[in-house]
């Protein structure tokens, strides 16, 4: 059996662990493995495939990024491109493709599977907002980065009696902000699911001051809405092939920081964690679960269960329909948000 592996969308720590797991499972039964270069970009034109041999996946478990490269190329934008992908899979002699990605990549995988192509998914997104699965590759490592940053910012905030605004990734959902903020003991967390007013942020910081707390850490997701800020004009901002604007261009962290300083008099600084949340070596949790879902993805291929994806449920990895996993973002529930507020 000849199996292709592709990584699409934003990279995330743990991708290489998943690639290695799929490949090792294949090698164990004499299978052949082919890497698709740079996500769907490697299949929309002249196919960019390269054989993967055992040596290629040696020593990559702890390595960040993806040895295959990634991109945000979107074959769904053009029916001819989707057809080209199908043709490339057939011409490349691939019996199956394992597509490792988040919402965007998996929507393409789902469309291909619906059209009869032999595609299996693997859940990856540091945003952790896919439906059905309790685990997405890269989330734990991203939370670890945020937690360490919040820990470090605590000591400097306390020394200077400042407010530190920490902007983290999170387009539609606030999982990284919420979990990183919880783990780091943030004094306020602002996420897309629960918009807040600027006045409420300033009021909270004033309350803390009245309690003798002369420094604070505020974690904010890049896609959060803050009432009272002048509207963002993103009309000219670059968009990727899936239509997403680069949210870091909003600069919401710095804009909130300036308002905090103006409204409360607290000296305020902003740290934008950006792509540090996606880079670097995966945590043990990401290595283990990426390995587990990657291994089951190969089993699904062997069983011919195309259009399916291995997901974490409790301590098990179980198959689910890709269509269900990409059915809208999974949002932070109110109970978790309320839990974080207890510690403000
Ligand atoms: O899709 C995951 C994500 O990490 C989002 O949270 C973020 O908005 C986006 O990627 C940024 O991606 P890039 O800078 O690679 O386009």
XYZ file of C-alpha atoms and ligand atoms in Angstrom:
360
model
C 0.000 0.000 0.000
C 1.252 3.469 -0.913
C 0.100 6.199 1.470
C 0.565 9.956 1.179
C 0.854 12.291 4.153
C 0.087 16.001 4.017
C 0.229 18.754 6.650
C -1.877 21.857 5.940
C -2.687 25.210 7.535
C -0.759 26.798 10.377
C 1.979 24.575 11.716
C 1.794 23.329 15.275
C 4.082 21.471 17.631
C 3.495 17.733 17.327
C 2.980 17.490 13.566
C 6.203 15.552 13.120
C 5.172 13.101 15.826
C 2.012 12.370 13.835
C 3.902 12.036 10.538
C 6.326 9.648 12.215
C 3.486 7.558 13.661
C 1.723 7.144 10.305
C 5.016 6.308 8.586
C 6.230 3.855 11.218
C 2.923 1.992 11.170
C 3.204 1.752 7.399
C 6.832 0.596 7.454
C 5.965 -2.071 10.027
C 3.744 -3.806 7.470
C 5.936 -3.151 4.437
C 3.950 -0.124 3.277
C 5.275 2.695 1.166
C 5.017 6.317 2.329
C 5.024 9.499 0.295
C 5.197 13.044 1.649
C 3.150 15.783 -0.020
C 5.124 19.022 0.125
C 3.569 22.172 1.598
C -0.007 21.129 2.205
C -2.506 21.326 -0.661
C 0.049 23.401 -2.593
C 1.786 20.104 -3.296
C -1.291 18.735 -5.071
C -3.029 21.634 -6.826
C -0.519 21.984 -9.662
C 2.300 19.690 -10.648
C 2.373 17.184 -7.808
C 5.148 17.837 -5.312
C 5.647 14.443 -3.740
C 8.679 12.901 -2.182
C 9.217 9.409 -0.890
C 9.578 9.068 2.862
C 11.993 6.414 4.014
C 12.607 5.276 7.601
C 15.600 7.592 7.981
C 13.377 10.626 7.220
C 11.258 10.060 10.303
C 14.153 9.267 12.608
C 14.804 11.885 15.273
C 11.773 14.047 14.408
C 9.565 13.209 17.399
C 10.807 16.161 19.429
C 11.143 18.479 16.468
C 8.710 21.389 16.019
C 7.145 22.410 12.702
C 6.565 19.881 9.947
C 9.207 18.170 7.850
C 6.713 18.241 4.962
C 6.190 21.999 4.984
C 2.755 23.605 5.102
C 0.692 26.282 3.378
C -2.762 27.790 3.385
C -3.452 26.967 -0.259
C -7.164 26.201 -0.709
C -8.259 23.847 -3.507
C -11.904 24.524 -2.626
C -11.546 28.014 -4.074
C -11.564 26.526 -7.571
C -13.327 23.322 -8.718
C -10.538 22.730 -11.240
C -7.987 22.761 -8.408
C -9.949 20.153 -6.456
C -10.125 18.012 -9.566
C -6.360 18.422 -10.015
C -5.805 17.200 -6.451
C -7.868 14.092 -7.184
C -5.997 13.492 -10.408
C -2.621 13.939 -8.693
C -3.548 11.399 -6.033
C -4.423 8.885 -8.728
C -1.443 9.691 -10.968
C 0.892 9.538 -7.963
C -0.333 5.997 -7.363
C -1.499 6.862 -3.854
C -3.871 4.336 -2.322
C -4.738 6.824 0.390
C -3.919 10.260 1.736
C -3.632 11.173 5.410
C -4.412 14.895 5.699
C -3.227 16.376 8.990
C -4.805 19.739 9.658
C -7.367 21.991 11.241
C -10.714 23.240 10.087
C -9.581 24.546 6.681
C -7.410 21.577 5.693
C -9.989 19.079 6.892
C -12.799 20.776 4.958
C -10.786 20.089 1.820
C -10.179 16.504 2.988
C -13.901 16.123 3.581
C -14.798 17.426 0.121
C -12.300 15.046 -1.458
C -13.617 12.088 0.523
C -17.186 13.041 -0.397
C -16.096 12.966 -4.035
C -14.756 9.447 -3.574
C -11.065 10.156 -2.932
C -9.359 7.878 -0.365
C -8.683 10.480 2.334
C -8.391 10.136 6.108
C -7.895 13.090 8.495
C -5.854 13.803 11.614
C -6.936 16.654 13.956
C -4.413 19.459 14.316
C -4.838 23.017 15.481
C -3.225 24.895 18.298
C -6.580 26.711 18.578
C -8.112 23.409 19.800
C -11.471 24.315 18.331
C -12.409 21.307 16.196
C -15.717 19.647 17.012
C -16.040 16.103 18.419
C -12.405 15.575 19.377
C -11.045 16.344 22.836
C -7.577 16.773 21.396
C -5.985 18.694 18.548
C -2.267 18.443 17.850
C -0.395 21.527 19.035
C -2.792 22.846 21.658
C -0.948 21.594 24.709
C 2.364 22.985 23.481
C 0.755 26.370 22.785
C -0.756 26.455 26.271
C 2.661 25.623 27.721
C 4.174 28.631 25.929
C 1.422 30.939 27.196
C 1.731 29.591 30.721
C 5.465 30.124 30.823
C 5.078 33.634 29.445
C 2.428 34.529 32.025
C 4.656 33.151 34.800
C 7.564 35.246 33.586
C 5.435 38.343 33.160
C 4.182 38.033 36.742
C 7.557 38.790 38.260
C 8.282 41.793 36.085
C 4.710 43.100 36.476
C 5.021 42.854 40.256
C 8.411 44.570 40.279
C 7.169 47.547 38.277
C 3.546 47.593 39.520
C 2.347 47.398 35.958
C -0.468 45.905 33.963
C 0.807 43.369 31.434
C -1.416 42.632 28.463
C -0.586 39.292 26.835
C -2.020 38.808 23.349
C -2.315 35.189 22.260
C -3.627 33.438 19.131
C -7.276 32.500 18.818
C -9.325 33.610 15.849
C -12.832 32.443 16.735
C -12.272 30.766 20.068
C -10.368 31.420 23.256
C -9.117 27.976 24.280
C -5.439 28.936 24.340
C -6.110 32.219 26.164
C -8.420 30.560 28.676
C -6.275 27.522 29.461
C -2.997 29.447 29.377
C -4.539 32.124 31.572
C -5.936 29.564 34.011
C -2.604 27.757 34.236
C -0.687 31.004 34.649
C -3.114 32.588 37.113
C -4.127 35.502 34.861
C -6.050 38.313 36.532
C -8.392 38.697 33.584
C -8.961 36.732 30.363
C -10.700 38.184 27.319
C -11.821 35.752 24.602
C -13.979 35.887 21.465
C -16.814 33.883 23.044
C -17.441 36.462 25.779
C -17.054 40.084 24.611
C -16.319 42.641 27.344
C -16.488 46.408 27.619
C -13.351 48.472 28.051
C -15.009 50.034 31.094
C -15.345 46.565 32.670
C -11.631 45.898 32.156
C -10.656 49.259 33.672
C -13.168 48.790 36.477
C -11.745 45.387 37.337
C -8.199 46.747 37.479
C -9.389 49.586 39.746
C -11.066 47.054 42.028
C -7.849 45.110 42.246
C -5.980 48.306 43.097
C -8.502 48.986 45.881
C -7.643 45.510 47.247
C -3.970 46.439 47.319
C -3.118 44.567 44.118
C -0.885 46.941 42.249
C -0.140 44.773 39.233
C -2.217 42.626 36.908
C -1.882 40.237 34.000
C -4.548 40.351 31.320
C -4.573 37.605 28.677
C -6.458 38.484 25.505
C -7.132 36.417 22.383
C -6.303 38.135 19.102
C -9.894 37.715 17.879
C -11.594 39.023 21.048
C -14.168 41.808 20.930
C -13.804 44.697 23.350
C -16.706 47.156 23.466
C -15.706 50.804 23.597
C -12.682 50.477 21.319
C -12.852 52.323 18.016
C -13.884 49.929 15.222
C -11.106 48.005 13.506
C -10.646 48.755 9.838
C -9.336 45.539 8.327
C -10.554 46.257 4.809
C -7.003 46.505 3.459
C -5.501 43.757 5.614
C -4.123 40.683 3.831
C -6.301 37.575 3.692
C -5.260 33.983 3.198
C -6.792 31.664 0.588
C -9.488 30.629 3.058
C -10.548 34.273 3.421
C -9.122 34.778 6.911
C -7.711 38.166 7.683
C -4.429 38.252 9.631
C -5.896 38.955 13.044
C -2.606 39.998 14.569
C -3.002 43.125 12.397
C -5.806 44.253 14.707
C -3.234 44.765 17.420
C -5.965 44.368 19.996
C -3.520 43.777 22.846
C -1.733 47.076 22.354
C -4.955 48.989 21.775
C -6.447 47.683 24.996
C -3.162 48.399 26.799
C -3.230 52.036 25.703
C -6.823 52.429 26.893
C -5.991 50.801 30.218
C -3.147 53.233 30.749
C -5.331 56.196 29.800
C -8.292 55.125 31.940
C -6.561 53.788 35.041
C -3.152 55.445 35.090
C -1.506 52.015 35.464
C 1.695 51.828 33.472
C 0.863 49.126 30.931
C 2.928 46.986 28.576
C 1.937 44.555 25.827
C 3.484 41.224 24.894
C 2.295 39.555 21.684
C 3.208 35.875 21.848
C 2.379 35.293 18.173
C 4.068 32.391 16.479
C 6.132 31.407 19.524
C 2.925 29.519 20.427
C 3.275 27.338 17.362
C 7.030 26.892 17.227
C 9.478 24.736 19.125
C 9.477 21.264 20.562
C 6.119 19.639 21.409
C 5.186 18.838 24.996
C 5.087 15.167 26.052
C 1.272 15.308 25.882
C 1.378 16.487 22.271
C 3.979 13.876 21.367
C 1.943 11.068 22.903
C -1.464 12.019 21.498
C -0.100 12.969 18.072
C 1.489 9.525 18.021
C -1.763 7.874 19.068
C -4.017 9.640 16.552
C -1.387 9.238 13.814
C -1.186 5.492 14.423
C -4.973 5.091 14.295
C -5.118 7.177 11.105
C -3.034 4.479 9.451
C -5.415 1.804 10.761
C -8.331 3.706 9.209
C -6.468 3.776 5.904
C -5.908 0.013 6.012
C -9.578 -0.535 6.838
C -10.621 1.727 3.952
C -12.527 4.034 6.289
C -12.160 7.119 4.135
C -13.813 10.364 5.194
C -13.010 9.448 8.806
C -10.626 10.878 11.380
C -9.266 9.513 14.661
C -10.327 11.654 17.628
C -9.601 11.596 21.345
C -12.482 10.568 23.538
C -11.549 10.081 27.168
C -8.454 7.903 27.151
C -9.295 6.346 23.789
C -8.789 7.188 20.165
C -11.964 6.528 18.201
C -12.990 7.165 14.593
C -15.348 10.018 13.716
C -16.629 11.532 10.477
C -14.458 14.386 9.204
C -17.713 16.160 8.286
C -18.710 16.262 11.974
C -15.295 17.482 13.129
C -15.406 20.506 10.799
C -19.011 21.455 11.559
C -18.260 24.890 13.018
C -15.813 25.835 15.760
C -16.052 24.288 19.226
C -16.309 27.200 21.607
C -15.222 27.656 25.219
C -18.222 26.859 27.435
C -19.519 29.417 29.916
C -18.679 27.149 32.883
C -14.973 27.191 32.069
C -14.973 30.938 31.515
C -16.753 31.423 34.846
C -14.211 29.183 36.563
C -11.380 31.449 35.417
C -13.258 34.511 36.716
C -13.158 33.153 40.282
C -9.426 33.847 40.302
C -9.581 37.392 39.016
O -5.123 28.658 12.536
C -4.359 28.734 13.688
C -3.792 30.094 13.927
O -2.812 29.827 14.846
C -4.765 31.166 14.406
O -4.999 31.184 15.777
C -4.073 32.432 13.940
O -5.002 33.464 13.772
C -3.480 32.015 12.661
O -3.176 30.650 12.795
C -2.264 32.790 12.224
O -1.671 32.129 11.156
P -0.593 32.636 10.127
O 0.124 33.783 10.731
O 0.272 31.450 9.913
O -1.349 32.987 8.892
